[in-house]
Amino acid sequence: MDLSSTPRLSEQLREKIEENIVTGTFCPGVRLDEVDLAETYGVSRTPIREALIQLEAAGFINKRLRKGWEVASIPASRLCEMFDVMAELEAMCGRLAARRATEAETRQIRSAHLACLKAKEASDPAEYYRLNEAFHLAIYEASHNSFLIEQASTLHRRLRPYRRLQLRVRNRMHTSFDEHEGIVKAIENGMGDLACDMLRAHVVVQGERFTDLVSSLESMTSSRMAVEA
């Protein structure tokens, strides 16, 4: 069996390419060649193509006729707007989860939160993000609103690399874990308005802090492109 064609590998490759885009290694307008990427990561073209299709669906790259794939331009102001919307969607999920979550779903949210502890103590942002994502998705599911779950999940995927990278900011994992604790308690106690407010603040802080980082990265990218020109 060719492991290079497994979905898990394509997801790993998508994350690697996402991070290169976010950090400016792959600048807006840069062409992404399947053959070059396959050689860089030591895999066949199949998982690379699957990863690129996923990235196009998420809006990170565009398919150009007869020109292959090209990195899309995402201004910091656009990211800030997306985080604003994400904050409101998550706030709604929190309010509804506090009202509608079953006992089993509440336990799942608590369990997902506690699972983040080991990664936090190990200062492992990648693992923390993976577990953090499960925590947020558990809250979405507990809202019992299928349309809201769909919209929140879609935007969550779109912002995945930005939410993952901001965890590298000093002390952010510890702050995030503490914020999660308050959110869990609010949901457990059926305090919908509090859960709503805490989730909104939790995501808006992410957006504001990371927008500052993205602005710096854009400046660095512009300077590098000017030097290369």
mmCIF file of C-alpha atoms in Angstrom:
data_model
loop_
_atom_site.group_PDB
_atom_site.id
_atom_site.type_symbol
_atom_site.label_atom_id
_atom_site.label_comp_id
_atom_site.label_asym_id
_atom_site.label_seq_id
_atom_site.Cartn_x
_atom_site.Cartn_y
_atom_site.Cartn_z
ATOM 1 C CA MET A 1 0.000 0.000 0.000
ATOM 2 C CA ASP A 2 1.305 3.464 -0.949
ATOM 3 C CA LEU A 3 1.196 5.485 2.270
ATOM 4 C CA SER A 4 1.758 8.663 0.292
ATOM 5 C CA SER A 5 -1.864 8.494 -0.870
ATOM 6 C CA THR A 6 -3.451 8.289 2.582
ATOM 7 C CA PRO A 7 -5.726 11.142 3.689
ATOM 8 C CA ARG A 8 -3.643 11.667 6.813
ATOM 9 C CA LEU A 9 -0.544 12.496 4.773
ATOM 10 C CA SER A 10 -2.421 14.964 2.582
ATOM 11 C CA GLU A 11 -3.643 16.702 5.757
ATOM 12 C CA GLN A 12 -0.088 16.903 7.092
ATOM 13 C CA LEU A 13 1.089 18.360 3.802
ATOM 14 C CA ARG A 14 -1.777 20.838 3.792
ATOM 15 C CA GLU A 15 -0.741 22.037 7.252
ATOM 16 C CA LYS A 16 2.895 22.441 6.186
ATOM 17 C CA ILE A 17 1.958 24.428 3.087
ATOM 18 C CA GLU A 18 -0.583 26.473 5.079
ATOM 19 C CA GLU A 19 2.082 27.463 7.560
ATOM 20 C CA ASN A 20 4.494 28.448 4.786
ATOM 21 C CA ILE A 21 1.778 30.676 3.352
ATOM 22 C CA VAL A 22 0.903 32.264 6.693
ATOM 23 C CA THR A 23 4.515 32.958 7.645
ATOM 24 C CA GLY A 24 5.323 34.453 4.245
ATOM 25 C CA THR A 25 7.606 31.683 2.988
ATOM 26 C CA PHE A 26 5.147 31.328 0.117
ATOM 27 C CA CYS A 27 4.251 34.940 -0.689
ATOM 28 C CA PRO A 28 0.982 36.057 -2.321
ATOM 29 C CA GLY A 29 1.181 35.513 -6.072
ATOM 30 C CA VAL A 30 3.817 32.778 -5.814
ATOM 31 C CA ARG A 31 3.176 29.775 -8.047
ATOM 32 C CA LEU A 32 3.061 26.385 -6.329
ATOM 33 C CA ASP A 33 4.309 23.589 -8.560
ATOM 34 C CA GLU A 34 3.134 20.047 -7.751
ATOM 35 C CA VAL A 35 6.383 18.448 -8.900
ATOM 36 C CA ASP A 36 8.566 20.834 -6.888
ATOM 37 C CA LEU A 37 6.447 20.371 -3.776
ATOM 38 C CA ALA A 38 6.506 16.585 -4.158
ATOM 39 C CA GLU A 39 10.308 16.667 -4.327
ATOM 40 C CA THR A 40 10.544 19.051 -1.378
ATOM 41 C CA TYR A 41 8.435 16.840 0.881
ATOM 42 C CA GLY A 42 9.628 13.515 -0.535
ATOM 43 C CA VAL A 43 6.194 12.266 -1.573
ATOM 44 C CA SER A 44 4.291 11.498 -4.749
ATOM 45 C CA ARG A 45 2.196 14.124 -6.521
ATOM 46 C CA THR A 46 -1.097 12.540 -5.412
ATOM 47 C CA PRO A 47 -1.113 13.713 -1.764
ATOM 48 C CA ILE A 48 0.328 17.076 -2.873
ATOM 49 C CA ARG A 49 -2.560 17.514 -5.294
ATOM 50 C CA GLU A 50 -5.047 16.521 -2.576
ATOM 51 C CA ALA A 51 -3.495 19.044 -0.183
ATOM 52 C CA LEU A 52 -3.645 21.804 -2.809
ATOM 53 C CA ILE A 53 -7.299 21.064 -3.536
ATOM 54 C CA GLN A 54 -8.029 21.395 0.195
ATOM 55 C CA LEU A 55 -6.122 24.693 0.306
ATOM 56 C CA GLU A 56 -8.048 26.023 -2.684
ATOM 57 C CA ALA A 57 -11.355 25.106 -1.023
ATOM 58 C CA ALA A 58 -10.223 27.020 2.086
ATOM 59 C CA GLY A 59 -9.262 30.075 0.015
ATOM 60 C CA PHE A 60 -5.498 29.991 0.571
ATOM 61 C CA ILE A 61 -4.607 29.389 -3.069
ATOM 62 C CA ASN A 62 -6.227 29.856 -6.474
ATOM 63 C CA LYS A 63 -6.171 27.605 -9.526
ATOM 64 C CA ARG A 64 -5.048 29.547 -12.595
ATOM 65 C CA LEU A 65 -5.887 28.277 -16.060
ATOM 66 C CA ARG A 66 -2.752 26.712 -17.577
ATOM 67 C CA LYS A 67 -0.670 28.284 -14.802
ATOM 68 C CA GLY A 68 -1.222 25.851 -11.935
ATOM 69 C CA TRP A 69 -1.722 26.983 -8.367
ATOM 70 C CA GLU A 70 -1.060 30.474 -7.015
ATOM 71 C CA VAL A 71 -0.956 31.745 -3.425
ATOM 72 C CA ALA A 72 -3.906 34.037 -2.701
ATOM 73 C CA SER A 73 -3.510 37.446 -1.087
ATOM 74 C CA ILE A 74 -5.205 37.742 2.336
ATOM 75 C CA PRO A 75 -4.849 41.245 3.834
ATOM 76 C CA ALA A 76 -4.569 41.597 7.608
ATOM 77 C CA SER A 77 -7.778 43.653 7.614
ATOM 78 C CA ARG A 78 -9.609 40.725 6.018
ATOM 79 C CA LEU A 79 -8.282 38.356 8.686
ATOM 80 C CA CYS A 80 -9.451 40.714 11.400
ATOM 81 C CA GLU A 81 -12.939 40.733 9.879
ATOM 82 C CA MET A 82 -12.957 36.945 9.715
ATOM 83 C CA PHE A 83 -11.982 36.676 13.383
ATOM 84 C CA ASP A 84 -14.781 39.109 14.276
ATOM 85 C CA VAL A 85 -17.296 36.819 12.591
ATOM 86 C CA MET A 86 -15.693 33.720 14.122
ATOM 87 C CA ALA A 87 -16.037 35.283 17.567
ATOM 88 C CA GLU A 88 -19.763 35.850 17.065
ATOM 89 C CA LEU A 89 -20.354 32.336 15.713
ATOM 90 C CA GLU A 90 -18.510 30.760 18.632
ATOM 91 C CA ALA A 91 -20.365 32.998 21.068
ATOM 92 C CA MET A 92 -23.661 31.705 19.667
ATOM 93 C CA CYS A 93 -22.430 28.133 19.955
ATOM 94 C CA GLY A 94 -21.503 28.717 23.591
ATOM 95 C CA ARG A 95 -24.861 30.225 24.488
ATOM 96 C CA LEU A 96 -26.787 27.374 22.859
ATOM 97 C CA ALA A 97 -24.470 24.702 24.279
ATOM 98 C CA ALA A 98 -25.109 26.008 27.799
ATOM 99 C CA ARG A 99 -28.844 25.578 27.179
ATOM 100 C CA ARG A 100 -28.934 22.423 25.070
ATOM 101 C CA ALA A 101 -25.897 20.239 25.825
ATOM 102 C CA THR A 102 -26.677 16.762 27.106
ATOM 103 C CA GLU A 103 -24.792 15.396 30.108
ATOM 104 C CA ALA A 104 -22.671 13.299 27.756
ATOM 105 C CA GLU A 105 -21.828 16.349 25.623
ATOM 106 C CA THR A 106 -20.935 18.401 28.676
ATOM 107 C CA ARG A 107 -18.595 15.620 29.798
ATOM 108 C CA GLN A 108 -17.071 15.540 26.311
ATOM 109 C CA ILE A 109 -16.387 19.277 26.444
ATOM 110 C CA ARG A 110 -14.767 18.927 29.874
ATOM 111 C CA SER A 111 -12.730 15.928 28.685
ATOM 112 C CA ALA A 112 -11.554 17.779 25.567
ATOM 113 C CA HIS A 113 -10.478 20.688 27.756
ATOM 114 C CA LEU A 114 -8.521 18.507 30.183
ATOM 115 C CA ALA A 115 -6.800 16.749 27.282
ATOM 116 C CA CYS A 116 -5.117 20.076 26.453
ATOM 117 C CA LEU A 117 -3.364 20.173 29.837
ATOM 118 C CA LYS A 118 -0.533 17.782 28.994
ATOM 119 C CA ALA A 119 0.288 19.632 25.766
ATOM 120 C CA LYS A 120 0.230 22.950 27.623
ATOM 121 C CA GLU A 121 2.610 21.663 30.297
ATOM 122 C CA ALA A 122 4.905 20.268 27.588
ATOM 123 C CA SER A 123 4.863 23.645 25.770
ATOM 124 C CA ASP A 124 3.822 21.839 22.582
ATOM 125 C CA PRO A 125 1.756 24.348 20.544
ATOM 126 C CA ALA A 126 1.116 21.926 17.660
ATOM 127 C CA GLU A 127 -0.359 19.243 19.920
ATOM 128 C CA TYR A 128 -2.185 21.826 21.994
ATOM 129 C CA TYR A 129 -3.821 23.197 18.873
ATOM 130 C CA ARG A 130 -4.939 19.745 17.742
ATOM 131 C CA LEU A 131 -6.612 19.156 21.108
ATOM 132 C CA ASN A 132 -7.846 22.758 21.285
ATOM 133 C CA GLU A 133 -9.602 22.243 17.959
ATOM 134 C CA ALA A 134 -11.416 19.188 19.357
ATOM 135 C CA PHE A 135 -12.522 21.307 22.316
ATOM 136 C CA HIS A 136 -14.079 23.984 20.127
ATOM 137 C CA LEU A 137 -15.736 21.465 17.821
ATOM 138 C CA ALA A 138 -17.297 19.747 20.846
ATOM 139 C CA ILE A 139 -18.930 23.059 21.789
ATOM 140 C CA TYR A 140 -20.228 23.511 18.240
ATOM 141 C CA GLU A 141 -21.827 20.077 18.305
ATOM 142 C CA ALA A 142 -23.433 20.750 21.688
ATOM 143 C CA SER A 143 -25.273 23.751 20.217
ATOM 144 C CA HIS A 144 -27.627 21.361 18.379
ATOM 145 C CA ASN A 145 -28.009 23.850 15.531
ATOM 146 C CA SER A 146 -26.885 22.149 12.328
ATOM 147 C CA PHE A 147 -26.642 25.338 10.262
ATOM 148 C CA LEU A 148 -24.600 27.091 12.937
ATOM 149 C CA ILE A 149 -22.338 24.056 13.281
ATOM 150 C CA GLU A 150 -21.775 24.054 9.525
ATOM 151 C CA GLN A 151 -20.928 27.755 9.349
ATOM 152 C CA ALA A 152 -18.721 27.748 12.449
ATOM 153 C CA SER A 153 -16.836 24.652 11.294
ATOM 154 C CA THR A 154 -16.243 26.090 7.823
ATOM 155 C CA LEU A 155 -14.804 29.352 9.141
ATOM 156 C CA HIS A 156 -12.829 27.465 11.793
ATOM 157 C CA ARG A 157 -11.125 25.477 9.019
ATOM 158 C CA ARG A 158 -10.453 28.693 7.124
ATOM 159 C CA LEU A 159 -8.729 30.242 10.143
ATOM 160 C CA ARG A 160 -7.001 27.023 11.265
ATOM 161 C CA PRO A 161 -3.384 27.985 10.471
ATOM 162 C CA TYR A 162 -3.759 31.433 12.025
ATOM 163 C CA ARG A 163 -5.277 30.051 15.221
ATOM 164 C CA ARG A 164 -2.566 27.419 15.330
ATOM 165 C CA LEU A 165 0.334 29.826 14.879
ATOM 166 C CA GLN A 166 -0.900 32.376 17.415
ATOM 167 C CA LEU A 167 -0.453 29.733 20.114
ATOM 168 C CA ARG A 168 3.288 30.278 19.711
ATOM 169 C CA VAL A 169 2.935 33.748 21.201
ATOM 170 C CA ARG A 170 4.466 33.826 24.660
ATOM 171 C CA ASN A 171 2.152 32.525 27.413
ATOM 172 C CA ARG A 172 -0.779 32.213 24.975
ATOM 173 C CA MET A 173 -1.269 28.484 25.627
ATOM 174 C CA HIS A 174 -1.516 29.070 29.374
ATOM 175 C CA THR A 175 -3.937 31.957 28.892
ATOM 176 C CA SER A 176 -5.977 29.930 26.413
ATOM 177 C CA PHE A 177 -6.255 26.997 28.829
ATOM 178 C CA ASP A 178 -7.411 29.292 31.647
ATOM 179 C CA GLU A 179 -10.014 30.857 29.362
ATOM 180 C CA HIS A 180 -11.223 27.378 28.390
ATOM 181 C CA GLU A 181 -11.752 26.533 32.053
ATOM 182 C CA GLY A 182 -14.071 29.489 32.498
ATOM 183 C CA ILE A 183 -15.978 28.598 29.327
ATOM 184 C CA VAL A 184 -16.444 24.990 30.438
ATOM 185 C CA LYS A 185 -17.745 26.038 33.850
ATOM 186 C CA ALA A 186 -20.230 28.439 32.272
ATOM 187 C CA ILE A 187 -21.563 25.704 29.986
ATOM 188 C CA GLU A 188 -21.699 23.167 32.818
ATOM 189 C CA ASN A 189 -23.716 25.603 34.927
ATOM 190 C CA GLY A 190 -26.107 26.490 32.116
ATOM 191 C CA MET A 191 -24.933 30.115 32.079
ATOM 192 C CA GLY A 192 -25.544 30.884 28.420
ATOM 193 C CA ASP A 193 -24.846 34.612 28.443
ATOM 194 C CA LEU A 194 -21.575 34.123 30.306
ATOM 195 C CA ALA A 195 -20.452 31.315 27.990
ATOM 196 C CA CYS A 196 -21.328 33.557 25.051
ATOM 197 C CA ASP A 197 -19.333 36.518 26.373
ATOM 198 C CA MET A 198 -16.330 34.390 27.333
ATOM 199 C CA LEU A 199 -16.112 32.641 23.969
ATOM 200 C CA ARG A 200 -16.430 35.932 22.124
ATOM 201 C CA ALA A 201 -13.594 37.430 24.167
ATOM 202 C CA HIS A 202 -11.532 34.260 23.761
ATOM 203 C CA VAL A 203 -11.646 34.397 19.960
ATOM 204 C CA VAL A 204 -11.439 38.183 19.586
ATOM 205 C CA VAL A 205 -8.223 38.180 21.622
ATOM 206 C CA GLN A 206 -6.826 35.607 19.219
ATOM 207 C CA GLY A 207 -7.810 37.722 16.252
ATOM 208 C CA GLU A 208 -6.409 40.983 17.568
ATOM 209 C CA ARG A 209 -3.109 39.475 18.681
ATOM 210 C CA PHE A 210 -2.591 37.503 15.551
ATOM 211 C CA THR A 211 -3.561 40.368 13.262
ATOM 212 C CA ASP A 212 -0.630 42.285 14.768
ATOM 213 C CA LEU A 213 1.639 39.368 13.880
ATOM 214 C CA VAL A 214 0.256 39.089 10.356
ATOM 215 C CA SER A 215 0.771 42.813 9.810
ATOM 216 C CA SER A 216 4.420 42.392 10.778
ATOM 217 C CA LEU A 217 4.757 39.382 8.490
ATOM 218 C CA GLU A 218 3.260 41.349 5.604
ATOM 219 C CA SER A 219 5.815 44.093 6.159
ATOM 220 C CA MET A 220 8.624 41.532 6.237
ATOM 221 C CA THR A 221 7.310 39.906 3.070
ATOM 222 C CA SER A 222 7.084 43.249 1.261
ATOM 223 C CA SER A 223 10.641 44.120 2.270
ATOM 224 C CA ARG A 224 11.942 40.734 1.124
ATOM 225 C CA MET A 225 10.144 40.993 -2.216
ATOM 226 C CA ALA A 226 11.647 44.456 -2.723
ATOM 227 C CA VAL A 227 15.148 43.097 -2.030
ATOM 228 C CA GLU A 228 14.627 40.127 -4.362
ATOM 229 C CA ALA A 229 13.398 42.473 -7.099
#
